[in-house]
Rosetta silent file (secondary structure, phi, psi, omega in degrees, C-alpha in Angstrom):
SEQUENCE: MKRWRLASFNLESLDVKMAGDGDFADRVAVLRPQIQRLRADILCLQEVNAHTINGKHGPRLPTGLDQLLAGTAYADFHRVISLNRGGVRLADHHNLVILSRFPILSHGQLWHDLVPAPLMAPIAVSAPGGQARAVEWDRPLLYAQIALGHGRVLNLLNLHLRAPRAAWLPGQKAEHGRWLSVGGWAEGFYLAAVKGAGQALEARLLVERWFDEAAAAGTEAEALVAVCGDFNADDREAPCRTLRGDEEDTGNGHLAMRTLVPAERAIADSQRYSVIHHGNRVMLDHLLLSRALLGRLVSCAVHNEMLGDELIAPVLVFNPPDSFHAPVVAEFA
SCORE:     score description
SCORE:     0.000 S_00000001
   1 L     0.000  121.331 -176.490    0.607  -38.537  -38.563 S_00000001
   2 L   -81.159  -29.311  178.331    1.425  -36.992  -35.197 S_00000001
   3 L  -131.877  151.325  176.963    2.909  -40.163  -33.686 S_00000001
   4 E  -144.494  159.237 -171.753    4.609  -43.192  -35.165 S_00000001
   5 E  -126.203  138.113  178.888    5.933  -46.478  -33.806 S_00000001
   6 E  -120.542  132.283 -177.225    9.164  -48.411  -34.412 S_00000001
   7 E  -138.762  159.130  176.592    9.523  -52.045  -33.340 S_00000001
   8 E  -137.613  139.683 -175.817   11.962  -54.953  -33.517 S_00000001
   9 E  -151.696  120.894  171.381   11.180  -58.657  -33.166 S_00000001
  10 E   -85.585  112.406 -174.581   13.308  -61.800  -33.522 S_00000001
  11 E   -80.990   -2.116  174.867   10.813  -64.354  -34.841 S_00000001
  12 E    60.968   72.450  176.590   13.067  -67.308  -33.940 S_00000001
  13 E    52.388   61.546  176.260   13.576  -69.114  -37.287 S_00000001
  14 E   -65.767  117.154 -170.629   10.230  -68.346  -38.899 S_00000001
  15 L  -155.241  127.717  178.134    9.868  -71.256  -41.316 S_00000001
  16 L   -67.872  -22.216 -179.273    6.927  -73.045  -42.948 S_00000001
  17 L   -95.442   84.242 -179.671    8.978  -76.249  -42.858 S_00000001
  18 L   -84.595  152.012 -177.846    8.855  -77.118  -39.186 S_00000001
  19 L   -71.946  152.456  174.540   10.594  -80.182  -37.800 S_00000001
  20 L    59.889 -132.479 -178.819    8.699  -83.330  -36.903 S_00000001
  21 L   -95.668   18.279 -177.901    4.976  -82.903  -36.522 S_00000001
  22 L   -61.530  139.388 -179.700    5.194  -79.153  -36.044 S_00000001
  23 L  -110.747  116.028 -178.228    2.307  -77.201  -37.517 S_00000001
  24 H   -62.654  -26.538  177.584    3.212  -73.788  -38.885 S_00000001
  25 H   -59.293  -31.810  177.499   -0.394  -72.702  -38.370 S_00000001
  26 H   -65.774  -39.953  178.737    0.298  -72.850  -34.629 S_00000001
  27 H   -64.251  -43.921  179.083    3.178  -70.398  -35.038 S_00000001
  28 H   -61.174  -42.735 -178.631    1.021  -68.019  -37.050 S_00000001
  29 H   -62.881  -30.380 -179.834   -1.752  -68.203  -34.447 S_00000001
  30 H   -87.066  -43.071 -172.288    0.722  -67.234  -31.707 S_00000001
  31 H   -80.937  -33.284 -175.966    2.923  -64.716  -33.526 S_00000001
  32 H   -60.149  -45.944  176.429    0.329  -62.781  -35.538 S_00000001
  33 H   -60.797  -30.094  179.296   -1.382  -61.242  -32.471 S_00000001
  34 H   -66.680  -44.630 -178.861    2.061  -60.244  -31.199 S_00000001
  35 H   -73.886  -30.040  176.550    2.986  -58.282  -34.293 S_00000001
  36 H   -68.062  -37.623  179.026   -0.518  -56.766  -34.500 S_00000001
  37 H   -62.501  -29.023 -179.576   -0.251  -55.602  -30.893 S_00000001
  38 H   -63.948  -29.882 -178.316    2.916  -53.695  -31.787 S_00000001
  39 L    48.512   42.608 -174.375    0.907  -51.403  -34.093 S_00000001
  40 L   -79.536  142.637  170.078    4.238  -50.563  -35.682 S_00000001
  41 L   -90.222  -26.294  174.032    4.651  -48.150  -38.556 S_00000001
  42 E  -134.859  126.154 -175.511    8.171  -49.506  -39.079 S_00000001
  43 E  -128.685  122.685  175.656    8.977  -53.082  -38.085 S_00000001
  44 E  -100.479  127.111 -178.888   12.412  -54.736  -38.082 S_00000001
  45 E  -119.279  147.245  174.444   12.371  -58.549  -38.084 S_00000001
  46 E  -124.858  157.724  176.675   15.136  -61.092  -37.616 S_00000001
  47 E    62.041   56.135  173.722   15.380  -64.824  -38.376 S_00000001
  48 E  -105.935  114.784 -178.257   13.030  -65.065  -41.346 S_00000001
  49 L   -85.870  161.476 -179.903   13.748  -68.221  -43.358 S_00000001
  50 L  -142.312  156.625 -178.026   13.124  -68.700  -47.080 S_00000001
  51 E  -143.108  155.993  174.036   12.831  -71.655  -49.463 S_00000001
  52 E   -78.205  152.964  179.227   12.796  -72.387  -53.153 S_00000001
  53 L  -101.210  -42.552 -176.928    9.512  -73.331  -54.763 S_00000001
  54 L  -117.712   72.515  178.257   10.657  -74.978  -58.010 S_00000001
  55 L    89.136  161.613 -172.056   13.851  -76.829  -57.253 S_00000001
  56 L   -70.215  -16.235 -178.023   16.945  -75.915  -55.296 S_00000001
  57 L   -99.224    0.943  178.653   18.222  -73.472  -57.951 S_00000001
  58 L   -80.156  177.697  178.462   15.046  -71.377  -58.190 S_00000001
  59 L   -67.294  142.640  175.607   14.342  -68.144  -56.336 S_00000001
  60 E   -89.789  140.049 -178.004   13.862  -68.371  -52.589 S_00000001
  61 E  -124.384  143.263  178.640   10.683  -66.881  -51.195 S_00000001
  62 L   -83.031   65.341 -174.324    9.804  -65.858  -47.610 S_00000001
  63 H   -58.714  -41.103  179.660    6.660  -68.006  -47.635 S_00000001
  64 H   -62.035  -42.001  178.886    6.436  -68.137  -43.858 S_00000001
  65 H   -63.737  -43.611  179.684    6.593  -64.355  -43.595 S_00000001
  66 H   -59.531  -41.142  179.514    3.895  -63.944  -46.237 S_00000001
  67 H   -68.901  -37.195  179.304    1.590  -66.293  -44.329 S_00000001
  68 H   -65.732  -40.163 -175.258    2.276  -64.539  -41.041 S_00000001
  69 H   -83.008  -15.553 -176.393    1.529  -61.081  -42.456 S_00000001
  70 L   -56.032  132.565  178.924   -1.556  -62.128  -44.435 S_00000001
  71 L    82.269    0.791  177.499   -4.642  -60.258  -43.255 S_00000001
  72 L  -110.869  166.096  178.252   -2.636  -57.668  -41.309 S_00000001
  73 H   -63.028  -28.388 -177.764   -1.756  -54.078  -42.182 S_00000001
  74 H   -63.740  -23.353 -178.291    1.887  -55.165  -42.563 S_00000001
  75 H   -60.906  -26.639 -178.223    1.022  -57.140  -45.710 S_00000001
  76 H  -101.474    4.412  179.426    0.751  -53.847  -47.617 S_00000001
  77 L   -71.431  157.114  167.623    3.853  -52.214  -46.113 S_00000001
  78 E   -64.937  145.475 -172.547    6.954  -51.442  -48.133 S_00000001
  79 E  -139.680  135.695  168.827    9.402  -54.315  -47.644 S_00000001
  80 E  -131.826  143.453 -176.610   13.143  -54.930  -47.961 S_00000001
  81 E  -132.746  142.458  178.359   14.893  -58.219  -47.159 S_00000001
  82 L   -68.727  159.766 -178.830   18.573  -59.077  -46.840 S_00000001
  83 L  -116.474  171.157 -179.568   20.261  -61.314  -49.422 S_00000001
  84 L   -73.362 -176.992 -175.744   22.797  -64.140  -49.263 S_00000001
  85 L   -58.661  -34.513  179.464   26.565  -63.704  -49.513 S_00000001
  86 L   -77.200   -9.494 -179.402   26.387  -63.497  -53.287 S_00000001
  87 L    68.423   23.778 -174.568   23.768  -60.757  -53.072 S_00000001
  88 L  -104.241  -42.350 -177.127   21.594  -62.659  -55.562 S_00000001
  89 L  -147.932  175.284  179.907   18.727  -64.177  -53.581 S_00000001
  90 L   -65.750  153.527  174.692   17.427  -64.686  -50.064 S_00000001
  91 L   -81.311  159.218  176.988   19.348  -66.952  -47.714 S_00000001
  92 L   -62.604  -41.585 -171.466   17.846  -70.209  -46.485 S_00000001
  93 L  -127.557  147.571  166.374   18.044  -69.113  -42.866 S_00000001
  94 L    57.486   50.885  171.324   17.908  -65.986  -40.744 S_00000001
  95 E   -76.714  155.041  174.791   17.126  -63.227  -43.214 S_00000001
  96 E  -101.099  143.707 -177.123   16.587  -59.669  -41.969 S_00000001
  97 E  -135.069  138.964  169.808   13.421  -57.765  -42.932 S_00000001
  98 E  -120.304  124.779  175.543   12.339  -54.126  -42.726 S_00000001
  99 E  -113.950  134.804 -175.766    8.631  -53.336  -43.136 S_00000001
 100 E  -142.172  131.177  171.494    7.548  -49.701  -43.389 S_00000001
 101 L   -69.709  -30.663 -178.725    4.268  -47.860  -43.714 S_00000001
 102 L   -85.807  158.038  177.963    6.326  -44.884  -44.912 S_00000001
 103 L   -62.241  139.685  175.358    8.128  -44.761  -48.283 S_00000001
 104 E   -96.726  114.371 -175.205   11.599  -46.329  -48.360 S_00000001
 105 E   -75.527  -40.125  178.893   13.913  -43.934  -50.192 S_00000001
 106 E  -159.373  161.690  178.859   16.896  -46.274  -50.438 S_00000001
 107 E  -159.977  166.406  178.431   18.195  -49.451  -48.877 S_00000001
 108 E  -178.543 -174.450  178.127   21.088  -51.887  -48.963 S_00000001
 109 E  -139.243  156.036  176.765   23.174  -54.292  -46.954 S_00000001
 110 E  -120.772  136.615  176.657   26.718  -54.490  -45.624 S_00000001
 111 L  -152.241   86.395 -174.585   28.754  -57.668  -45.342 S_00000001
 112 L    67.150   30.000  175.280   32.449  -56.880  -44.906 S_00000001
 113 L   -83.144  -32.330 -179.709   32.040  -53.710  -46.979 S_00000001
 114 L  -109.239  -22.617  178.959   33.478  -51.458  -44.266 S_00000001
 115 L  -129.339  109.896  178.650   35.371  -54.012  -42.147 S_00000001
 116 L   -62.175  151.222  176.887   37.329  -56.743  -43.949 S_00000001
 117 L   -60.958  121.659 -179.194   37.083  -60.254  -42.534 S_00000001
 118 L   -66.237  142.576  176.035   39.938  -60.490  -39.993 S_00000001
 119 E   -90.088  123.345 -177.068   42.569  -63.144  -40.658 S_00000001
 120 E  -116.798  121.824  175.065   43.015  -65.387  -37.634 S_00000001
 121 L   -73.454  133.508  179.417   45.956  -67.744  -37.284 S_00000001
 122 L   -57.589  137.564  175.681   44.821  -71.113  -35.881 S_00000001
 123 L   -82.774  159.469 -172.666   45.636  -71.554  -32.224 S_00000001
 124 L   -53.673  -28.597 -177.020   47.511  -74.696  -31.178 S_00000001
 125 L   -61.793  -44.760 -170.488   44.299  -76.382  -30.024 S_00000001
 126 L   -93.636  -45.361 -176.119   42.660  -76.579  -33.450 S_00000001
 127 L  -155.309   76.347 -177.981   45.354  -76.602  -36.120 S_00000001
 128 L   -57.817  129.832  178.595   48.929  -76.012  -34.957 S_00000001
 129 L    78.968    2.876 -178.658   51.008  -74.529  -37.728 S_00000001
 130 L   -75.034  168.497 -179.422   47.993  -74.089  -40.004 S_00000001
 131 L   -79.359  151.574  176.854   47.397  -71.142  -42.301 S_00000001
 132 L   -64.964  145.622  178.745   45.453  -68.076  -41.207 S_00000001
 133 E  -131.430  154.967 -178.726   41.821  -68.048  -42.310 S_00000001
 134 E   -75.586  136.221  175.896   39.219  -65.322  -42.656 S_00000001
 135 L  -103.443  102.778 -174.437   36.669  -65.012  -39.866 S_00000001
 136 L   -97.282  154.272  175.977   33.484  -63.843  -41.593 S_00000001
 137 L   -68.319  156.150 -178.987   30.233  -62.553  -40.114 S_00000001
 138 L   -79.645  -26.957 -174.377   27.275  -64.939  -40.122 S_00000001
 139 L  -146.051  162.443  175.129   24.789  -62.459  -41.618 S_00000001
 140 L   -81.339  177.439  167.042   24.709  -59.059  -43.324 S_00000001
 141 E  -104.067  137.577 -179.411   23.516  -55.754  -41.918 S_00000001
 142 E  -114.056  128.877 -178.418   20.320  -54.398  -43.522 S_00000001
 143 E  -132.588  160.495  179.080   19.719  -50.654  -43.701 S_00000001
 144 E  -153.898  148.719  169.983   17.161  -48.244  -45.149 S_00000001
 145 E  -105.979  122.538 -170.969   16.491  -44.530  -45.417 S_00000001
 146 E  -119.714  131.018 -179.415   12.794  -43.935  -44.714 S_00000001
 147 E   -82.438  113.263 -179.814   10.789  -40.776  -45.448 S_00000001
 148 E   -88.165   -7.856 -176.405    8.830  -39.824  -42.326 S_00000001
 149 E   100.964  160.728  179.613    7.251  -36.792  -43.939 S_00000001
 150 L    56.628   31.185  176.494    7.877  -33.039  -43.613 S_00000001
 151 L    78.231    4.778 -178.353   11.337  -33.542  -45.099 S_00000001
 152 E   -94.847  138.385 -178.133   12.546  -35.786  -42.271 S_00000001
 153 E  -124.142  130.906  176.016   14.410  -39.005  -43.036 S_00000001
 154 E   -95.122  124.531  171.899   15.054  -41.892  -40.650 S_00000001
 155 E   -91.614  112.251 -170.783   18.364  -43.729  -41.102 S_00000001
 156 E  -119.778  133.360  176.785   17.534  -47.245  -39.921 S_00000001
 157 E  -123.510  127.526  177.089   19.790  -50.255  -39.403 S_00000001
 158 E  -109.643  128.867 -176.681   18.459  -53.765  -38.694 S_00000001
 159 E  -140.732  162.527  173.194   20.975  -56.290  -37.359 S_00000001
 160 E  -144.649   96.967 -175.334   21.372  -59.711  -35.792 S_00000001
 161 L   -79.508  161.267 -179.213   24.798  -60.097  -34.219 S_00000001
 162 L   -60.706  134.489  175.878   26.559  -63.372  -33.466 S_00000001
 163 L   -72.021  150.887  176.544   25.413  -65.103  -30.276 S_00000001
 164 L   -74.867   64.845 -179.922   28.051  -65.776  -27.587 S_00000001
 165 L  -128.877  130.842 -171.704   28.110  -69.428  -28.578 S_00000001
 166 L   -51.983  129.633  177.620   31.356  -71.125  -29.607 S_00000001
 167 L   -73.529  152.239 -178.506   31.939  -71.061  -33.375 S_00000001
 168 L   -64.290  141.042  174.577   32.605  -74.341  -35.173 S_00000001
 169 L  -130.087  137.359 -178.430   36.208  -75.507  -35.465 S_00000001
 170 L   -62.628  131.021  175.411   37.380  -78.371  -37.694 S_00000001
 171 L    75.355   11.241 -176.066   38.068  -81.574  -35.786 S_00000001
 172 L  -112.997   -1.073  179.812   37.013  -80.169  -32.428 S_00000001
 173 E  -128.453  140.319  176.528   33.418  -81.399  -32.124 S_00000001
 174 L   -98.255 -170.324  179.450   31.967  -84.890  -31.875 S_00000001
 175 H   -64.868  159.076 -179.136   28.388  -85.988  -32.525 S_00000001
 176 H    62.028   23.577  174.445   25.503  -84.260  -30.746 S_00000001
 177 H    72.823   18.302 -178.207   27.502  -81.030  -30.647 S_00000001
 178 L   -84.897  131.695  176.706   29.928  -82.165  -27.959 S_00000001
 179 E   -78.917  147.292 -177.322   33.313  -80.473  -27.829 S_00000001
 180 L   -86.030  -17.249  178.165   36.363  -82.713  -27.555 S_00000001
 181 L  -155.597  155.362  176.045   38.281  -80.387  -25.245 S_00000001
 182 H   -66.737  -35.977  178.524   37.749  -77.289  -23.159 S_00000001
 183 H   -62.318  -41.068  177.597   40.567  -75.624  -25.094 S_00000001
 184 H   -63.720  -44.637  176.946   38.776  -76.270  -28.395 S_00000001
 185 H   -60.425  -42.953 -177.651   35.536  -74.848  -27.016 S_00000001
 186 H   -62.658  -38.894  177.919   37.403  -71.815  -25.654 S_00000001
 187 H   -66.444  -41.125  176.644   38.944  -71.109  -29.057 S_00000001
 188 H   -63.114  -37.670  178.680   35.515  -71.389  -30.695 S_00000001
 189 H   -66.510  -38.224  176.356   34.082  -69.034  -28.071 S_00000001
 190 H   -61.796  -44.369  179.150   36.882  -66.575  -28.820 S_00000001
 191 H   -63.682  -38.006  178.130   36.060  -66.671  -32.553 S_00000001
 192 H   -61.769  -40.815  178.992   32.386  -66.035  -31.778 S_00000001
 193 H   -64.676  -37.875  177.711   33.364  -62.923  -29.803 S_00000001
 194 H   -62.540  -43.497  179.711   35.463  -61.699  -32.741 S_00000001
 195 H   -60.863  -49.267 -178.184   32.488  -62.103  -35.072 S_00000001
 196 H   -63.896  -45.045 -179.232   30.104  -60.202  -32.802 S_00000001
 197 H   -67.737  -38.812 -179.120   32.520  -57.378  -32.027 S_00000001
 198 H   -65.615  -42.709  179.963   33.627  -57.050  -35.650 S_00000001
 199 H   -71.153  -32.381  173.734   30.134  -56.745  -37.035 S_00000001
 200 H   -61.492  -38.242  176.522   29.232  -54.224  -34.328 S_00000001
 201 H   -62.810  -44.890  179.962   32.202  -52.186  -35.559 S_00000001
 202 H   -61.868  -39.887  177.584   30.938  -52.355  -39.150 S_00000001
 203 H   -62.513  -43.186 -179.448   27.503  -51.222  -37.978 S_00000001
 204 H   -64.572  -36.795  179.713   29.022  -48.302  -36.061 S_00000001
 205 H   -66.619  -33.314  174.028   31.037  -47.225  -39.106 S_00000001
 206 H   -66.189  -42.677  176.929   27.816  -47.069  -41.132 S_00000001
 207 H   -59.866  -40.127  178.050   26.270  -44.919  -38.395 S_00000001
 208 H   -61.150  -38.677  177.260   29.341  -42.674  -38.560 S_00000001
 209 H   -60.914  -41.806  179.415   28.766  -42.212  -42.297 S_00000001
 210 H   -63.489  -42.794  178.455   25.218  -41.080  -41.609 S_00000001
 211 H   -66.914  -37.554  177.784   26.393  -38.582  -39.016 S_00000001
 212 H   -61.940  -42.459  178.632   29.142  -37.367  -41.364 S_00000001
 213 H   -63.123  -40.623  178.258   26.564  -36.760  -44.096 S_00000001
 214 H   -66.136  -40.395  179.522   24.377  -34.847  -41.635 S_00000001
 215 H   -62.783  -40.240  179.346   27.370  -32.825  -40.439 S_00000001
 216 H   -63.664  -29.080  178.963   28.242  -31.895  -44.033 S_00000001
 217 L   -90.841   -0.456 -179.671   24.674  -30.631  -44.437 S_00000001
 218 L    76.135   21.736 -176.447   24.829  -28.751  -41.139 S_00000001
 219 L  -125.262   26.698 -176.554   22.150  -30.961  -39.542 S_00000001
 220 H   -57.379  -40.341 -178.091   24.192  -33.312  -37.343 S_00000001
 221 H   -68.983  -14.031 -178.646   22.243  -32.346  -34.208 S_00000001
 222 H  -107.612    5.562 -175.118   18.992  -33.238  -35.995 S_00000001
 223 L   -64.586  127.868  178.347   20.045  -36.602  -37.456 S_00000001
 224 E   -99.168  106.331 -175.998   17.401  -39.290  -36.955 S_00000001
 225 E  -129.477  135.310  175.135   19.242  -42.603  -36.540 S_00000001
 226 E  -138.035  134.299  173.610   18.010  -45.923  -35.143 S_00000001
 227 E  -117.538  119.292 -172.047   19.804  -49.250  -34.825 S_00000001
 228 E  -125.120  152.610  171.835   17.408  -52.107  -34.097 S_00000001
 229 E   139.957 -165.078 -179.655   17.611  -55.842  -33.673 S_00000001
 230 E   -95.764  105.331 -177.994   19.004  -58.786  -31.783 S_00000001
 231 L   -85.453  -14.918 -173.916   22.393  -57.748  -30.406 S_00000001
 232 L    51.984   34.933 -179.834   22.881  -60.967  -28.421 S_00000001
 233 L  -162.627  147.217  174.110   24.364  -58.687  -25.759 S_00000001
 234 L   -82.638  175.540 -169.685   23.098  -56.365  -23.050 S_00000001
 235 L   -75.013   -2.279  176.685   23.867  -52.663  -23.233 S_00000001
 236 L   -98.665  -10.389 -177.305   26.999  -52.980  -21.060 S_00000001
 237 L   -85.641  165.648 -170.313   28.702  -55.577  -23.264 S_00000001
 238 H   -54.387  -46.981 -178.356   31.172  -54.822  -26.056 S_00000001
 239 H   -59.180  -43.880  179.884   28.836  -54.934  -29.109 S_00000001
 240 H   -68.865  -39.515  178.987   26.375  -52.472  -27.570 S_00000001
 241 H   -64.185  -38.436  178.227   29.118  -50.204  -26.243 S_00000001
 242 H   -60.581  -42.504 -178.219   30.712  -50.160  -29.697 S_00000001
 243 H   -77.416  -33.902 -178.969   27.468  -49.024  -31.259 S_00000001
 244 H   -67.423  -47.162 -179.620   26.511  -46.581  -28.507 S_00000001
 245 L    64.523   45.445 -178.393   29.766  -44.622  -28.572 S_00000001
 246 L   -59.031  147.349  178.815   29.238  -42.999  -25.160 S_00000001
 247 H   -65.843  -23.896  174.844   31.262  -39.878  -24.443 S_00000001
 248 H   -65.709  -26.913  177.268   32.588  -41.621  -21.314 S_00000001
 249 H   -85.045  -40.783 -179.363   34.259  -44.094  -23.669 S_00000001
 250 H   -79.467  -22.601 -178.198   35.491  -41.595  -26.263 S_00000001
 251 L    69.972   18.299 -175.427   36.472  -39.040  -23.624 S_00000001
 252 L  -133.990  107.798 -179.568   35.274  -36.274  -25.952 S_00000001
 253 H   -64.840  -22.482  178.818   32.171  -34.235  -25.146 S_00000001
 254 H   -68.613  -15.123  179.617   32.131  -32.772  -28.672 S_00000001
 255 H   -96.252    6.329 -174.698   31.103  -36.244  -29.898 S_00000001
 256 H   -59.602  -31.894 -178.549   28.106  -36.460  -27.580 S_00000001
 257 H   -70.262  -10.880  178.864   25.624  -35.823  -30.417 S_00000001
 258 H   -97.947    3.095  176.890   26.814  -39.059  -32.046 S_00000001
 259 L   -70.748  141.916  171.860   25.934  -41.194  -29.039 S_00000001
 260 E  -106.871  136.618 -172.624   23.164  -43.765  -29.491 S_00000001
 261 E  -116.035  130.037  177.067   20.907  -44.341  -26.482 S_00000001
 262 E   -64.818  123.189 -178.686   18.983  -47.570  -25.690 S_00000001
 263 H   -62.802  -29.525 -175.171   15.265  -46.740  -25.781 S_00000001
 264 H   -68.048  -10.252  175.650   14.533  -49.390  -23.134 S_00000001
 265 H   -65.986  -12.165  178.759   16.190  -47.210  -20.495 S_00000001
 266 H   -81.243   -4.384 -179.209   12.862  -45.362  -20.448 S_00000001
 267 L  -114.629  164.356 -176.110   11.151  -48.343  -18.785 S_00000001
 268 L   -65.198  148.863  179.177   11.463  -49.839  -15.301 S_00000001
 269 H   -55.099  -37.493 -176.448   14.283  -52.297  -14.567 S_00000001
 270 H   -64.766  -22.068 -179.110   11.753  -54.976  -13.666 S_00000001
 271 H  -105.102    1.924 -171.688   10.343  -54.896  -17.214 S_00000001
 272 L   -92.357   73.088  174.452   13.657  -54.489  -19.012 S_00000001
 273 L  -155.663  142.761 -179.990   14.282  -57.951  -20.475 S_00000001
 274 L  -119.684   -6.364  178.941   13.651  -59.550  -23.863 S_00000001
 275 E  -143.751  141.974  169.659   15.002  -63.072  -23.202 S_00000001
 276 E  -110.551  117.756 -175.955   14.899  -65.466  -20.264 S_00000001
 277 E  -120.530  104.966 -179.845   18.027  -67.635  -20.283 S_00000001
 278 L    53.955   45.660  177.926   18.174  -70.354  -17.640 S_00000001
 279 L    86.129  -11.232 -179.083   16.119  -68.257  -15.256 S_00000001
 280 E   -94.720  128.717  177.893   18.068  -65.056  -15.902 S_00000001
 281 E   -88.647  120.024 -175.221   16.206  -62.114  -17.415 S_00000001
 282 E  -131.777  148.288  178.695   18.408  -60.368  -19.974 S_00000001
 283 L  -102.658   99.924 -177.147   17.900  -57.543  -22.468 S_00000001
 284 L  -107.439  -15.119 -178.766   19.414  -58.731  -25.751 S_00000001
 285 E  -108.358  130.913 -170.422   17.112  -56.932  -28.215 S_00000001
 286 E  -136.044  156.319  164.961   17.517  -53.176  -28.479 S_00000001
 287 E  -120.052  105.779  178.729   16.400  -49.982  -30.170 S_00000001
 288 E   -95.921  131.378 -171.305   19.365  -47.582  -30.104 S_00000001
 289 E  -122.581  142.195  170.929   18.420  -43.978  -30.867 S_00000001
 290 E   -68.309  163.643 -177.990   20.294  -40.843  -31.813 S_00000001
 291 H   -58.950  -39.779 -179.499   19.882  -37.862  -29.489 S_00000001
 292 H   -65.110  -39.777  178.988   17.486  -36.149  -31.886 S_00000001
 293 H   -71.846  -37.590  176.315   15.315  -39.253  -32.114 S_00000001
 294 H   -59.282  -35.449  179.187   15.483  -39.767  -28.343 S_00000001
 295 L   -64.585  -17.733  178.513   14.100  -36.242  -27.967 S_00000001
 296 L  -101.527    1.570 -177.522   10.957  -37.410  -29.776 S_00000001
 297 E   -69.883  126.257  177.474   10.551  -40.604  -27.718 S_00000001
 298 E   -97.954  -43.923 -178.221    7.136  -40.834  -26.050 S_00000001
 299 E  -160.475  161.877  175.740    7.270  -44.371  -24.653 S_00000001
 300 E  -142.019  144.209  179.635    9.008  -47.728  -24.911 S_00000001
 301 E  -146.204  150.411  172.579    7.763  -51.220  -24.053 S_00000001
 302 E  -118.336  119.024 -176.436    8.971  -54.822  -24.147 S_00000001
 303 L   -86.257   78.591 -172.491    6.128  -57.299  -24.669 S_00000001
 304 L  -111.995   18.235 -175.121    7.529  -60.053  -22.454 S_00000001
 305 L   -62.368  -34.880 -175.692    4.406  -61.180  -20.561 S_00000001
 306 L  -107.888   18.018 -174.900    4.337  -64.651  -22.180 S_00000001
 307 L   -70.076  129.591  175.965    8.077  -65.123  -22.576 S_00000001
 308 L   -99.077  164.250  178.148    9.363  -68.631  -21.867 S_00000001
 309 E   -73.581  123.686 -173.217   12.843  -69.709  -20.838 S_00000001
 310 L   -68.328  -16.321  176.740   14.778  -70.370  -24.039 S_00000001
 311 L   -96.522  -33.619 -174.306   16.651  -73.310  -22.503 S_00000001
 312 L   -89.177  -44.957 -174.730   13.865  -74.945  -20.508 S_00000001
 313 H   -58.486  -42.575  179.750   10.742  -74.457  -22.643 S_00000001
 314 H   -63.278  -22.309  177.461   12.029  -76.361  -25.732 S_00000001
 315 H   -78.467  -34.525 -177.023   12.649  -79.385  -23.503 S_00000001
 316 H   -86.798  -27.012 -175.457    9.161  -79.290  -22.033 S_00000001
 317 L  -120.219  123.688  178.705    7.229  -78.339  -25.194 S_00000001
 318 L   -75.651  125.405 -178.912    7.605  -80.201  -28.491 S_00000001
 319 L    49.199   61.456 -179.329    8.037  -77.707  -31.358 S_00000001
 320 L   -59.960  135.036 -177.890    7.017  -74.630  -29.324 S_00000001
 321 L   -79.862  -13.530 -175.435    5.239  -72.085  -31.555 S_00000001
 322 L   -76.489  165.144  162.536    6.496  -69.069  -29.624 S_00000001
 323 L   -94.346  144.904  176.949    9.554  -66.956  -30.140 S_00000001
 324 L   -95.382   19.202  168.127   11.891  -66.892  -27.150 S_00000001
 325 L  -118.396  139.510  175.606   12.580  -63.230  -27.832 S_00000001
 326 L   -91.008  140.470  175.594   10.149  -60.521  -26.805 S_00000001
 327 L   -70.153  149.049  177.686    9.401  -57.714  -29.270 S_00000001
 328 E  -117.268  135.020 -177.923   10.510  -54.181  -28.399 S_00000001
 329 E  -137.973  141.886  176.647    8.490  -51.148  -29.487 S_00000001
 330 E  -130.930  145.300  178.636    8.923  -47.388  -29.128 S_00000001
 331 E  -114.681  140.552 -175.937    6.543  -44.564  -29.941 S_00000001
 332 E  -127.187  150.877  174.521    7.672  -41.154  -31.140 S_00000001
 333 L   -98.648    0.000    0.000    6.077  -37.738  -31.517 S_00000001
């Protein structure tokens, strides 16, 4: 294969059990052409839900994903899916998935394996004098080593970082999600930022391991690394900067080969958005590439032609079948 394609798509809680009168067939009818249009050889997905079939203690299955992929080339791809905190079975909500036409050599997940959950003392707003508690990430990181052929291996990380939305605090929210004070909301917003930044750090430390392994083999300049997914941040915000590791931030030009570059910089500013939030076009979904992989980049696109506003559309459309994230795809030689 002379060219291959890598894509990322947040499916927005893909779930056969839709609320109200929602028909999952409508979601399949809308989403399936989107994933087929990507023509991806490797596809990273976020927000894939799973359910038990025979009682709440049985195995959870990604039934919605299976129905979405049925009849497409992706149905026969190699597949890895993230697991719950216990590492035993799929989570109910927001699993990560990697689909690959190429063989998957190894895979795994990280969830506080490289960065321990930080202990945060309660601020006076929520629990004055209370004990410190661990602030854990909401989801794991899913990674895989994929054989591209000719002895080349892609180190791939799929992630979904915490959204900049205030984290829950005991005794600080009333019904309908209303906060009881601005101070309580601000503390929750602070905790959300800690979660997002902390998991970005854990992701970067995994990337560092990959570069260290390449350096030990004398192939650091040739390392093929990609970090894909929903960052819930644009490339100037802290999570993306943490993962990019620009030499302007490290102040060390010798580390330039470890920089990760957003693939979407290859497209025009007017097309560079994956979410519309209250009328604002923002790029929250990214494909970050190592220098060696960037050197093989042929093109990048964001399929945002039918993207609706994630705040307005759900009010106007009952159970909208769309995702409010646009898929991102890059092609390599």
